[in-house]
PDB file of C-alpha atoms in Angstrom:
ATOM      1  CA  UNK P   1     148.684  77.746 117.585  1.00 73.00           C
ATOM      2  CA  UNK P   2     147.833  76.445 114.096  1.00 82.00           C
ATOM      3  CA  UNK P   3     145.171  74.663 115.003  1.00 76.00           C
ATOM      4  CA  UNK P   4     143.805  77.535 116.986  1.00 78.00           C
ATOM      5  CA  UNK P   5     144.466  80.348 115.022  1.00 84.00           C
ATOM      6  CA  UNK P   6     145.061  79.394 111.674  1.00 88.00           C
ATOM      7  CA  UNK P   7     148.085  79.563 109.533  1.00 91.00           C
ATOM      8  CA  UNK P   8     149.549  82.802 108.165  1.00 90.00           C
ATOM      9  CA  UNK P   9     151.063  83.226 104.621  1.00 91.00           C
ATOM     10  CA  UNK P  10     154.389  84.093 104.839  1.00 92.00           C
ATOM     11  CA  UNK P  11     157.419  83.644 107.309  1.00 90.00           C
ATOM     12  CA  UNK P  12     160.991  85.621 107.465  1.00 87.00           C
ATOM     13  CA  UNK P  13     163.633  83.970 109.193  1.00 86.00           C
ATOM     14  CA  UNK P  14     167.562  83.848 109.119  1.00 81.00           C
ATOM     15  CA  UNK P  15     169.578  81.723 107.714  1.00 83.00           C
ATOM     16  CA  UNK P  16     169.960  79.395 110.066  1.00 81.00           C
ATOM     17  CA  UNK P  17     170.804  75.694 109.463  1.00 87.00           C
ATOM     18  CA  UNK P  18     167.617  74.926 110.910  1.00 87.00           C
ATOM     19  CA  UNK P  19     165.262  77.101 108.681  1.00 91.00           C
ATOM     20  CA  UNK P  20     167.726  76.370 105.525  1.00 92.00           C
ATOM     21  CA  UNK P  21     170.867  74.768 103.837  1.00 90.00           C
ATOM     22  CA  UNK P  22     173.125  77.102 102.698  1.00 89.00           C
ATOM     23  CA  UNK P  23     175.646  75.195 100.869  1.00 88.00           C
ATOM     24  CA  UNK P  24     178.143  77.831 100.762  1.00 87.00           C
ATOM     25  CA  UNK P  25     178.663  80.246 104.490  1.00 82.00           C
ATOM     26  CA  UNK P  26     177.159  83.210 103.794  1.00 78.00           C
ATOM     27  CA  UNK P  27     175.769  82.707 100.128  1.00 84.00           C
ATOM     28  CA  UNK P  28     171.657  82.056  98.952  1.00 90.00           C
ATOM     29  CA  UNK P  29     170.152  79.358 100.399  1.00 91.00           C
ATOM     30  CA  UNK P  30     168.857  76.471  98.595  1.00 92.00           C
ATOM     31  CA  UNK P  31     165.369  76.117  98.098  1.00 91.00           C
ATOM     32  CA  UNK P  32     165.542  73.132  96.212  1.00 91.00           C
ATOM     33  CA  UNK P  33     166.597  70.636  99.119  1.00 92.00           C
ATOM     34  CA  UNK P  34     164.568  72.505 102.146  1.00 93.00           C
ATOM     35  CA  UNK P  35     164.999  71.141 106.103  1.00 95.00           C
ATOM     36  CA  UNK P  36     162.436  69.260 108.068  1.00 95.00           C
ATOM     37  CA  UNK P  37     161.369  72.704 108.760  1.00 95.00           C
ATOM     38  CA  UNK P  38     161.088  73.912 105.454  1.00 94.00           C
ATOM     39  CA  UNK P  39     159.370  70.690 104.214  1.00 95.00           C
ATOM     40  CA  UNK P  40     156.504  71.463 106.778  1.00 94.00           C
ATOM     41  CA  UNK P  41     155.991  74.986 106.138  1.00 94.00           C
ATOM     42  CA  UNK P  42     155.506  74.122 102.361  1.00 94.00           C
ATOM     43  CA  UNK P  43     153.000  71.339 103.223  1.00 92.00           C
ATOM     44  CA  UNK P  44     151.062  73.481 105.481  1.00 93.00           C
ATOM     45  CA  UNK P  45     151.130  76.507 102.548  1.00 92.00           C
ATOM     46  CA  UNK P  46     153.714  78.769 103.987  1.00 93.00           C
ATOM     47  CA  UNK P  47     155.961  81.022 102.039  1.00 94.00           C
ATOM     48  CA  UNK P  48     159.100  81.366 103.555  1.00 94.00           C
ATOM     49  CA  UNK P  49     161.421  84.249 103.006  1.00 91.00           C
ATOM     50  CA  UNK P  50     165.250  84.234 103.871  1.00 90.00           C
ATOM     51  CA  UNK P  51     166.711  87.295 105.464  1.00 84.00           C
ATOM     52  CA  UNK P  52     169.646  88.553 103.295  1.00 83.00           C
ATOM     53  CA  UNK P  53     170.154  92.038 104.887  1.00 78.00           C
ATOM     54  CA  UNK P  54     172.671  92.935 108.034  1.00 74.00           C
ATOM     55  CA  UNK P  55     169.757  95.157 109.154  1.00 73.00           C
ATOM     56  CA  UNK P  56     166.812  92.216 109.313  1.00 70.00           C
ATOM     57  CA  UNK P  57     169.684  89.764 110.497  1.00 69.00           C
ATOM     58  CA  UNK P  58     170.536  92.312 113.236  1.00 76.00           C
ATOM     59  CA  UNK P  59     166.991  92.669 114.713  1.00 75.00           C
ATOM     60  CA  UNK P  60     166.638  88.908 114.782  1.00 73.00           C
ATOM     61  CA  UNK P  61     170.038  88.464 116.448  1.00 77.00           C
ATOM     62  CA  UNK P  62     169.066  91.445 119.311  1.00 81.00           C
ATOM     63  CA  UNK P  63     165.796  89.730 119.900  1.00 81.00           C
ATOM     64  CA  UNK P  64     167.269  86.153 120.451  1.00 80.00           C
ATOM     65  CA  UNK P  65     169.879  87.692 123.115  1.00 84.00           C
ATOM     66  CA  UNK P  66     166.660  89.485 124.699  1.00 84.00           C
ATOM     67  CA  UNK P  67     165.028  86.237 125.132  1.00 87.00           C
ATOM     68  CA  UNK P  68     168.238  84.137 125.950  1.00 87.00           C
ATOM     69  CA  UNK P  69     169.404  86.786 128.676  1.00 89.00           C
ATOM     70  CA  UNK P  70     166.068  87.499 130.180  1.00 88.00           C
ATOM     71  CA  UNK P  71     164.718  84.090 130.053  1.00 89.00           C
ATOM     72  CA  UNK P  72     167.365  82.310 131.867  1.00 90.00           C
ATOM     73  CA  UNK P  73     167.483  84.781 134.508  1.00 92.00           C
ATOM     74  CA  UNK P  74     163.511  84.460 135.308  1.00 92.00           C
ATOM     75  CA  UNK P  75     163.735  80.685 135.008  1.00 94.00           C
ATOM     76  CA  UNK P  76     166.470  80.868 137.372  1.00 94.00           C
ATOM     77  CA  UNK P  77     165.110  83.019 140.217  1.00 94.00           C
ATOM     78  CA  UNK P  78     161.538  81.026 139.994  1.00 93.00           C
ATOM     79  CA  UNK P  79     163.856  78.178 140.708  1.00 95.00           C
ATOM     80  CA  UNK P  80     162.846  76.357 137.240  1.00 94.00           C
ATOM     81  CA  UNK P  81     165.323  73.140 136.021  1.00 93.00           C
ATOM     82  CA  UNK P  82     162.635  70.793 133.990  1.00 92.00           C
ATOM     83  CA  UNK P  83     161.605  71.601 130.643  1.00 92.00           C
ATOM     84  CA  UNK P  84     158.057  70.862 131.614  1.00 92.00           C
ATOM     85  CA  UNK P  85     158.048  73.839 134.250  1.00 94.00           C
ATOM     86  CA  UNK P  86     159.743  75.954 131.863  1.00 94.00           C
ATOM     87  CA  UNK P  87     157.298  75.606 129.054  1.00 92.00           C
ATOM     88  CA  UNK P  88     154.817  75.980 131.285  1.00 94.00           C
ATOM     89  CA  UNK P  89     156.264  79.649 132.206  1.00 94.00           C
ATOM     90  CA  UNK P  90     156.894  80.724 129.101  1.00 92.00           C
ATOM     91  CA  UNK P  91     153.223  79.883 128.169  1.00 92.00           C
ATOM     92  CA  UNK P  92     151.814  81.281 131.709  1.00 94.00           C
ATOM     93  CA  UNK P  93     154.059  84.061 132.164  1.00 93.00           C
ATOM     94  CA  UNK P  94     156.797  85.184 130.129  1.00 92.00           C
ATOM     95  CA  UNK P  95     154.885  85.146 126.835  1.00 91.00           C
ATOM     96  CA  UNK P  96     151.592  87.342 128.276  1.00 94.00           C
ATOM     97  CA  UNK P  97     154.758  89.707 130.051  1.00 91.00           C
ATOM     98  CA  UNK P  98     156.500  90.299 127.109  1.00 89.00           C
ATOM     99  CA  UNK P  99     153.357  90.564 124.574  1.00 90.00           C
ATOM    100  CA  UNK P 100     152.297  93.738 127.095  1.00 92.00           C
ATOM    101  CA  UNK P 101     155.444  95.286 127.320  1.00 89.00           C
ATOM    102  CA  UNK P 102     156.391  95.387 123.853  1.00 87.00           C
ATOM    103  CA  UNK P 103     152.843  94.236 121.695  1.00 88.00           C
ATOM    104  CA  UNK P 104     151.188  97.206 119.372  1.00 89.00           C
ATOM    105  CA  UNK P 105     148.086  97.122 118.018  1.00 88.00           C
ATOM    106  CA  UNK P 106     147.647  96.318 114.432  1.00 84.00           C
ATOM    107  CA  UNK P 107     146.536  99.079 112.193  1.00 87.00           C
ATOM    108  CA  UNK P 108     143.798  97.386 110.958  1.00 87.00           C
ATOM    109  CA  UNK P 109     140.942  94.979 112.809  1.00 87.00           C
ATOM    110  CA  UNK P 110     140.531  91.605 111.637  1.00 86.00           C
ATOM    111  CA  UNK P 111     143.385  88.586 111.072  1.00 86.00           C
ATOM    112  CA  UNK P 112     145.548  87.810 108.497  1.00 85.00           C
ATOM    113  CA  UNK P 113     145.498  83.834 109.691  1.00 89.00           C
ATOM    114  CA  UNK P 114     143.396  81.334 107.420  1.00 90.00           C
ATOM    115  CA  UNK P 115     142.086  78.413 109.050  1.00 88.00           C
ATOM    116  CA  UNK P 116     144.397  75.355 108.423  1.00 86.00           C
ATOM    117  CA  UNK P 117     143.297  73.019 105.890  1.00 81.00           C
ATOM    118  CA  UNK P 118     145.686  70.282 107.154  1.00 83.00           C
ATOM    119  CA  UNK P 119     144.484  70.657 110.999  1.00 80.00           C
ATOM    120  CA  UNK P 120     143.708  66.762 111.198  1.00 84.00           C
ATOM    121  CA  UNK P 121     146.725  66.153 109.806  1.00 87.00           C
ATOM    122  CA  UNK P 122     149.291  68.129 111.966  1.00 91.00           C
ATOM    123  CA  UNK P 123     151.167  65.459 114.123  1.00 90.00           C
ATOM    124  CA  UNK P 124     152.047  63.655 111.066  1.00 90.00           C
ATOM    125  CA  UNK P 125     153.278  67.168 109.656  1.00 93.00           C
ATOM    126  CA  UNK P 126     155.160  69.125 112.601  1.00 94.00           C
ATOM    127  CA  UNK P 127     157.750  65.762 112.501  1.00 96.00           C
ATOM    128  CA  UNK P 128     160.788  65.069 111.294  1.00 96.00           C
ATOM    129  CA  UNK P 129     159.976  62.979 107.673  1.00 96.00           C
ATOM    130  CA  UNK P 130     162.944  60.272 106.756  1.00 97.00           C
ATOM    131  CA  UNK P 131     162.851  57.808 103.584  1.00 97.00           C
ATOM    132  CA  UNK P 132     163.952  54.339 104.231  1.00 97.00           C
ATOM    133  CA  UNK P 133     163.853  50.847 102.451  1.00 97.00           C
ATOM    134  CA  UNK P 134     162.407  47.884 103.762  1.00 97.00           C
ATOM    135  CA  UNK P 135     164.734  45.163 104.443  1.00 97.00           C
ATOM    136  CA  UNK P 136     164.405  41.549 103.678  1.00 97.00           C
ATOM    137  CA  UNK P 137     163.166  41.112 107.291  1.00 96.00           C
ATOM    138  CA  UNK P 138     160.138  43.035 106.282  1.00 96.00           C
ATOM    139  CA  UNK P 139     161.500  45.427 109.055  1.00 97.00           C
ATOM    140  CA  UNK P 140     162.990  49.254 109.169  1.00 97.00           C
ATOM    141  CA  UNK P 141     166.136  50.179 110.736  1.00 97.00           C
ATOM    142  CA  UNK P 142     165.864  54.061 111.967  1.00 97.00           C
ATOM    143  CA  UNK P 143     168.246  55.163 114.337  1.00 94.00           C
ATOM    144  CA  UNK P 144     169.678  51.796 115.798  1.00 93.00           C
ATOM    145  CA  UNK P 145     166.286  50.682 116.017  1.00 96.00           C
ATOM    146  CA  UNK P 146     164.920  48.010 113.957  1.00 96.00           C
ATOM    147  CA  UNK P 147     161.451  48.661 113.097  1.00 97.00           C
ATOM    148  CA  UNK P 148     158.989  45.123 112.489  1.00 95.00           C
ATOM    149  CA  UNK P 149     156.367  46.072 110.115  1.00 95.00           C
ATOM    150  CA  UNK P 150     153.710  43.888 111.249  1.00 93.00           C
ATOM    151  CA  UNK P 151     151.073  42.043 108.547  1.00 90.00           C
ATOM    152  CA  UNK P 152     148.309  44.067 107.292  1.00 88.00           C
ATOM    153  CA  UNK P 153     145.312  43.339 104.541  1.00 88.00           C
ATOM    154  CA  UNK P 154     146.732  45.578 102.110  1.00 88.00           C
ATOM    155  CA  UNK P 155     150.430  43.010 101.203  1.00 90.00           C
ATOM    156  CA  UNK P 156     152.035  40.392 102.003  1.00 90.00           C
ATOM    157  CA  UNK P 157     154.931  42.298 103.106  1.00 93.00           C
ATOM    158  CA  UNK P 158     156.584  45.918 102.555  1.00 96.00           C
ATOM    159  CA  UNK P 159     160.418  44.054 101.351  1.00 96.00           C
ATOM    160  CA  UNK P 160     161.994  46.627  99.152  1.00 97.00           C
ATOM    161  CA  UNK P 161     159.273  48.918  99.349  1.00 97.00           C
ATOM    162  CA  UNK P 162     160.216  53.129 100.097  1.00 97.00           C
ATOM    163  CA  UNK P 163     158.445  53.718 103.623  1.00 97.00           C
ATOM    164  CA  UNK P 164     158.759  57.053 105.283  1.00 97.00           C
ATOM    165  CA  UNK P 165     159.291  57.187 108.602  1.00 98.00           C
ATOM    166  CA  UNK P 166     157.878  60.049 111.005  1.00 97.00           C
ATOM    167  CA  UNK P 167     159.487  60.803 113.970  1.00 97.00           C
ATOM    168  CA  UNK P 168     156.883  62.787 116.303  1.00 95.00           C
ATOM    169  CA  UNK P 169     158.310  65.601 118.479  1.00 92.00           C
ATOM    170  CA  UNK P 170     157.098  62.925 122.089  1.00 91.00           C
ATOM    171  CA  UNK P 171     159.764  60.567 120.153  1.00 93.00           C
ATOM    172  CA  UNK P 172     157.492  58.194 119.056  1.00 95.00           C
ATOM    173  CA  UNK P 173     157.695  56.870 115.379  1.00 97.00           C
ATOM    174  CA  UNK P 174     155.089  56.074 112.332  1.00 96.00           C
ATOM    175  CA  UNK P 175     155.639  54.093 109.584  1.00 96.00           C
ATOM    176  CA  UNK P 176     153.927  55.401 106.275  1.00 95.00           C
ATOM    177  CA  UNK P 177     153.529  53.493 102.757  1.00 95.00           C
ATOM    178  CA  UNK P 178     152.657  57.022 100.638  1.00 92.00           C
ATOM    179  CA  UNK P 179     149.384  58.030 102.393  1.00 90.00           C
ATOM    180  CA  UNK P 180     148.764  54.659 104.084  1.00 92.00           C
ATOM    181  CA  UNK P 181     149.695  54.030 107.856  1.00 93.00           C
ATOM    182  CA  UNK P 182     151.411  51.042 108.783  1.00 94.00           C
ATOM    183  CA  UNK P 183     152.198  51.313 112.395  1.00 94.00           C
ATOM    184  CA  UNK P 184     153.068  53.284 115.076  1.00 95.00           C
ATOM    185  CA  UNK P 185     155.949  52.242 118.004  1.00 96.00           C
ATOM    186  CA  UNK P 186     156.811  54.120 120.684  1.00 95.00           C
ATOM    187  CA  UNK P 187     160.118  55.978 121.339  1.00 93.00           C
ATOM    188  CA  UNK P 188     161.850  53.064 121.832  1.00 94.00           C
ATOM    189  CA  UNK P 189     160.295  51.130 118.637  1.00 94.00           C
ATOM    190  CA  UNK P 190     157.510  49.244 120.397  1.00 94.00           C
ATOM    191  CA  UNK P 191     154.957  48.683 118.345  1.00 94.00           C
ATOM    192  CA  UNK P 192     151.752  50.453 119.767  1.00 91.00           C
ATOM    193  CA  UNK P 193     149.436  47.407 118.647  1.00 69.00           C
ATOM    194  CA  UNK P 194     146.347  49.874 119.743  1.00 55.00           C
ATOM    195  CA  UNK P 195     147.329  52.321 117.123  1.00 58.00           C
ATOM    196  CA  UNK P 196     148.118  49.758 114.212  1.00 54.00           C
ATOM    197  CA  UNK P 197     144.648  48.223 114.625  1.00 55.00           C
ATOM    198  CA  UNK P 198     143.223  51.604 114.590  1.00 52.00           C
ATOM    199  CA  UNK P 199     145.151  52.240 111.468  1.00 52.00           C
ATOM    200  CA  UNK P 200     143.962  48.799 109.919  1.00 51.00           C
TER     201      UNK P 200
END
C-alpha cells in the first residue's frame, strides 16, 4: 500500500506490545525505546499516537472481535486452511465486502497520503532490525544461525565491527555495515551469492 498510495502522517493504535513497550501494565508508553514497529513508522515519517482513553480502546477492541469472528467463519465455509488462500481472500473478497458495507465518503476530495520518499528502500524497512557483533570468525550468529560474512573490497574483515542484521518478513536475512550491504542468505542462512555480487 505504501508504495502505491503513499504514506499518511499520523497513526492511532493501542497499546499493544506490538505497537509499544509499556514498562508498567496500564501506564504511558515509552517512546524512547520504540518496537520493530515503531522503529519503521519513524523511518518512514509517521507520527504515531497511543490510545489512552476506554472509549478509543473500546472501538479498537469491537472492531478486532468483528474481524476475528467474521473472518474465521468465511475462511471456514470457503473451506480456506493455508495462509496463502487466506490472504488472498482477504485481499479479493473480504476487504472490497467490508469497505462497501461499512466505507463513507470523505468530506473532502483529494488524499491526505504523500508519496513515500523511502519507496526503494521498503524491504530493508518493513523488517525486523537487530544489532550484533562480529565474531572472531568474521561471522554473525542470529538466531542459532551462524552467519559467514564473505570478503568484500571495502575490508579485510568485519571482526568486532556493529552489523545490523535485517530479518525480511519471507525469512530471509541481510547483513548491513551502517548503509553498506554485505550479504544476503536465505531463511536458513545461505548465502544468496547472486545478491552479494549485486551488492558488491
Amino acid at each position: 500500500m505504501l508504495d502505491a498510495k503513499g504514506v499518511f502522517c499520523s497513526l492511532y493504535t493501542d497499546r499493544g506490545s506490538h505497537d509499544w513497550h509499556t514498562p508498567v501494565a496500564g501506564g504511558k508508553v515509552d517512546k524512547r525505546h520504540p518496537t520493530q514497529f515503531g522503529r519503521a513508522m519513524a523511518q518512514l515519517g509517521i507520527e504515531m499516537i497511543p490510545a489512552y482513553s476506554p472509549e478509543a480502546r473500546g472501538r479498537a477492541e469491537r472492531a478486532f472481535r468483528t474481524h476475528q469472528d467474521r473472518l474465521v467463519k468465511e475462511l471456514a465455509a470457503a473451506g480456506i486452511t493455508d495462509m496463502a488462500r487466506a490472504n488472498a481472500y482477504l485481499r479479493q473478497h473480504y476487504r472490497p465486502a467490508f469497505n462497501a458495507e461499512f466505507a463513507r465518503p470523505a468530506r473532502e476530495a483529494g488524499s491526505a497520503f504523500v508519496a513515500c520518499p523511502e519507496a526503494g528502500r521498503l524491504d530493508e524497512i518493513l523488517c525486523e532490525q537487530h544489532e550484533r557483533r562480529v565474531g572472531h570468525d568474521n561471522c554473525v550468529r542470529f538466531q542459532r544461525r551462524v552467519l559467514q560474512i564473505p570478503p568484500d573490497r571495502y575490508r579485510c574483515h568485519y571482526v568486532k565491527a556493529t552489523v545490523t542484521v535485517l530479518q525480511h518478513p519471507n525469512g530471509g536475512l541481510t547483513i548491513r555495515h551502517g548503509p553498506r550491504e554485505l550479504a544476503r542468505y536465505d531463511r536458513r542462512g545461505k548465502l544468496l551469492k547472486e545478491a552479494h555480487q549485486a551488492a558488491a
